[in-house]
């Protein structure tokens, strides 16, 4: 059944940095090509990442790949700090800047070809829909920037039914050359309360989702079949 199309594709080359909107890319076995392939680990807590939960200004750093995509390797991103500086991955100036802001020692990490779960949250991909976003705006009473939810694929639905994605669990989505299985809800954290444009904090958005949605917004999906996707690709929902 045709349910909609890909409205936007967003990957996050550096965990907790601002996402990169792309017109086309590849869904690899771990998720979107290069998504969360670079991160900073908190040296004081082995195995833990430094994220915007601990350091909200990370959301104001932008990162993007400028080299061509090759499945065998992931390129290093170019990074722009909110202070106007441009860094290449591995530049000690970036690490020093984050450590100064956070008061923590960090260790940069790069996954060269396969990004593990943990770096990519709990599943391979996070999906949101335009109808659910519109409904949330009605409930909250203000416009909502979908970048707050750090989804990978933002879907434009044919039938604008809010939260219709709740009925997709255990089913398959076919988009472009790729196939996904919808797994479960995404439980939100305080990051969505931070405006991705200026980093201002408003906890009323999180409160609205807690009260009206049991703190769920968006759905997780795992990869069944790798393949190329692009904005405008039709999305089909199939029973498994």
Coordinates of C-alpha atoms in Angstrom, one line a residue:
X1 CA 0.0 0.0 0.0
X2 CA 1.4 3.4 -1.0
X3 CA 1.4 5.6 2.1
X4 CA 3.5 8.6 1.2
X5 CA 7.0 9.7 0.1
X6 CA 10.3 10.8 1.6
X7 CA 10.1 14.5 2.5
X8 CA 13.6 14.8 3.9
X9 CA 16.6 12.7 4.7
X10 CA 18.8 13.7 7.6
X11 CA 22.1 12.1 8.7
X12 CA 24.2 13.1 11.7
X13 CA 27.9 12.7 10.8
X14 CA 28.9 13.5 14.4
X15 CA 26.8 12.3 17.3
X16 CA 24.8 15.1 18.9
X17 CA 25.9 17.7 16.3
X18 CA 23.4 19.2 13.9
X19 CA 22.2 17.0 11.1
X20 CA 23.0 17.2 7.4
X21 CA 20.0 17.2 5.1
X22 CA 20.8 15.3 1.9
X23 CA 18.8 14.7 -1.3
X24 CA 20.1 11.1 -1.8
X25 CA 22.1 8.6 0.0
X26 CA 22.4 4.9 0.8
X27 CA 20.8 2.9 3.6
X28 CA 23.5 0.6 4.8
X29 CA 23.1 -2.4 7.1
X30 CA 23.7 -0.1 10.1
X31 CA 21.4 2.8 9.0
X32 CA 21.9 5.9 6.9
X33 CA 25.4 6.1 5.3
X34 CA 27.7 7.7 7.8
X35 CA 25.1 8.4 10.4
X36 CA 26.7 8.9 13.9
X37 CA 30.0 7.6 12.4
X38 CA 32.0 10.1 14.4
X39 CA 31.6 10.9 18.1
X40 CA 33.3 12.1 21.2
X41 CA 33.6 9.7 24.1
X42 CA 33.6 11.0 27.7
X43 CA 37.0 10.0 29.0
X44 CA 35.7 10.0 32.6
X45 CA 33.1 7.4 31.8
X46 CA 34.5 4.6 29.6
X47 CA 32.0 3.5 26.9
X48 CA 29.9 6.7 27.3
X49 CA 29.5 9.3 24.7
X50 CA 29.5 13.1 25.2
X51 CA 26.1 14.2 24.0
X52 CA 23.9 17.2 24.0
X53 CA 22.2 16.0 27.1
X54 CA 25.4 16.8 29.0
X55 CA 26.5 19.6 26.7
X56 CA 23.5 21.4 24.9
X57 CA 25.8 23.6 22.7
X58 CA 26.8 20.5 20.7
X59 CA 23.5 21.0 18.9
X60 CA 24.8 24.2 17.4
X61 CA 27.8 22.6 15.7
X62 CA 27.1 21.5 12.1
X63 CA 28.9 18.6 10.4
X64 CA 28.8 17.4 6.8
X65 CA 30.5 15.1 4.5
X66 CA 31.9 16.7 1.4
X67 CA 33.5 13.7 -0.2
X68 CA 31.7 11.1 -2.3
X69 CA 30.0 8.2 -0.6
X70 CA 31.8 4.8 -0.7
X71 CA 30.3 1.8 1.1
X72 CA 33.8 0.5 1.9
X73 CA 34.7 3.6 4.0
X74 CA 33.2 6.7 5.6
X75 CA 34.9 10.0 5.0
X76 CA 35.8 12.6 7.6
X77 CA 33.3 15.4 8.1
X78 CA 33.9 19.1 7.9
X79 CA 32.6 20.9 11.1
X80 CA 31.5 24.4 11.7
X81 CA 31.4 25.6 15.3
X82 CA 28.9 28.1 16.6
X83 CA 31.8 30.4 17.1
X84 CA 32.4 30.6 13.4
X85 CA 35.5 28.3 13.3
X86 CA 35.8 25.6 10.6
X87 CA 37.4 22.3 11.6
X88 CA 38.4 19.1 9.9
X89 CA 37.8 15.9 11.9
X90 CA 40.8 15.2 14.1
X91 CA 41.6 18.9 14.6
X92 CA 42.7 19.3 18.3
X93 CA 41.2 22.7 18.3
X94 CA 37.7 21.2 18.1
X95 CA 38.5 18.8 20.9
X96 CA 39.9 21.6 23.1
X97 CA 36.8 23.7 22.4
X98 CA 34.4 21.0 23.5
X99 CA 36.4 20.2 26.6
X100 CA 36.5 23.9 27.5
X101 CA 32.7 24.0 27.2
X102 CA 32.0 20.8 29.0
X103 CA 34.7 20.7 31.6
X104 CA 35.3 17.1 30.6
X105 CA 38.2 15.2 28.9
X106 CA 37.1 13.7 25.6
X107 CA 38.3 11.1 23.2
X108 CA 37.3 11.4 19.5
X109 CA 36.2 8.2 17.8
X110 CA 35.6 7.4 14.2
X111 CA 33.8 4.2 12.8
X112 CA 35.4 3.6 9.4
X113 CA 32.8 1.4 7.8
X114 CA 30.3 -0.1 10.3
X115 CA 28.6 2.1 13.0
X116 CA 27.4 0.1 16.0
X117 CA 24.2 0.4 17.9
X118 CA 24.8 2.7 20.8
X119 CA 26.4 5.3 18.6
X120 CA 23.2 5.0 16.5
X121 CA 20.8 5.1 19.5
X122 CA 18.7 1.9 19.8
X123 CA 17.9 0.9 16.2
X124 CA 19.2 1.6 12.8
X125 CA 16.9 4.5 11.8
X126 CA 14.4 6.9 13.3
X127 CA 11.3 8.0 11.3
X128 CA 8.8 10.8 11.8
X129 CA 5.8 12.0 9.8
X130 CA 4.4 15.3 8.8
X131 CA 0.9 14.6 10.1
X132 CA 2.2 13.8 13.6
X133 CA 4.3 16.9 13.6
X134 CA 1.3 19.0 12.7
X135 CA -0.8 17.4 15.4
X136 CA 2.0 18.2 17.9
X137 CA 2.0 21.8 16.9
X138 CA -1.7 22.0 17.5
X139 CA -1.3 20.5 21.0
X140 CA 1.7 22.6 21.9
X141 CA 0.3 25.8 20.4
X142 CA 3.5 26.7 18.5
X143 CA 5.5 25.7 15.4
X144 CA 7.8 22.7 15.9
X145 CA 11.1 22.4 14.1
X146 CA 11.3 18.7 13.2
X147 CA 15.1 18.8 13.7
X148 CA 14.4 18.7 17.4
X149 CA 13.6 15.0 17.0
X150 CA 16.8 14.1 15.1
X151 CA 15.0 11.7 12.8
X152 CA 16.7 10.2 9.8
X153 CA 13.7 10.1 7.5
X154 CA 10.8 12.6 7.6
X155 CA 7.8 11.2 5.8
X156 CA 5.1 13.1 3.9
X157 CA 1.9 11.0 4.3
X158 CA -0.9 10.8 1.7
X159 CA -3.5 10.5 4.4
X160 CA -2.7 13.0 7.0
X161 CA -3.5 10.8 10.0
X162 CA -1.6 11.8 13.2
X163 CA 0.4 8.9 14.8
X164 CA -0.6 6.4 12.1
X165 CA 2.9 5.1 12.5
X166 CA 1.8 3.5 15.7
X167 CA 0.0 0.9 13.6
X168 CA 3.2 0.0 11.6
X169 CA 5.0 -2.1 14.2
X170 CA 6.1 -5.4 12.8
X171 CA 5.4 -4.3 9.3
X172 CA 7.7 -3.5 6.4
X173 CA 8.4 -0.2 4.6
X174 CA 9.8 -0.2 1.1
X175 CA 11.4 3.1 0.0
X176 CA 13.6 3.4 -3.0
X177 CA 15.8 0.3 -3.1
X178 CA 15.7 -0.3 0.6
X179 CA 13.4 -2.2 3.0
X180 CA 12.9 -1.5 6.7
X181 CA 11.0 -3.2 9.5
X182 CA 9.2 -0.8 11.9
X183 CA 10.1 -1.9 15.5
X184 CA 8.8 0.4 18.2
X185 CA 8.2 3.9 19.6
X186 CA 11.0 6.3 20.3
X187 CA 10.9 7.5 23.9
X188 CA 12.0 11.1 24.0
X189 CA 14.5 12.9 26.2
X190 CA 15.3 16.6 27.1
X191 CA 17.1 17.1 23.8
X192 CA 13.8 17.9 22.1
X193 CA 13.2 20.8 24.5
X194 CA 16.3 22.5 23.0
X195 CA 15.7 24.8 20.0
X196 CA 18.1 23.6 17.3
X197 CA 18.5 27.1 16.0
X198 CA 19.5 29.0 19.2
X199 CA 19.7 26.3 21.8
X200 CA 17.1 27.9 24.0
X201 CA 15.3 25.5 26.4
X202 CA 11.6 25.1 26.7
X203 CA 10.5 22.0 28.7
X204 CA 6.8 22.6 27.8
X205 CA 7.2 20.7 24.5
X206 CA 8.6 17.6 26.3
X207 CA 5.8 18.0 28.9
X208 CA 3.2 18.1 26.1
X209 CA 4.5 14.8 24.6
X210 CA 4.7 13.2 28.0
X211 CA 1.1 14.1 28.8
X212 CA -0.5 13.4 25.4
X213 CA 1.8 10.6 24.0
X214 CA 3.2 8.8 27.0
X215 CA 6.6 10.5 26.0
X216 CA 6.6 8.8 22.5
X217 CA 7.3 10.6 19.2
X218 CA 8.6 8.9 16.1
X219 CA 9.3 5.3 15.5
X220 CA 12.5 3.1 15.2
X221 CA 13.2 0.9 12.2
X222 CA 15.8 -1.7 11.4
X223 CA 17.3 -2.4 8.0
X224 CA 16.1 -5.5 6.1
X225 CA 17.6 -4.6 2.8
X226 CA 20.3 -2.1 1.9
X227 CA 19.8 0.3 -1.0
X228 CA 19.8 3.8 -2.4
X229 CA 17.1 6.3 -1.4
X230 CA 16.3 9.9 -2.4
X231 CA 13.8 12.6 -1.4
X232 CA 10.5 12.1 -3.3
X233 CA 10.8 8.3 -3.3
X234 CA 7.5 6.6 -2.8
X235 CA 7.0 4.7 0.5
X236 CA 5.0 1.5 0.6
X237 CA 3.7 -0.3 3.7
X238 CA 3.6 -4.1 3.5
X239 CA 2.6 -6.8 6.0
X240 CA 5.6 -9.0 6.6

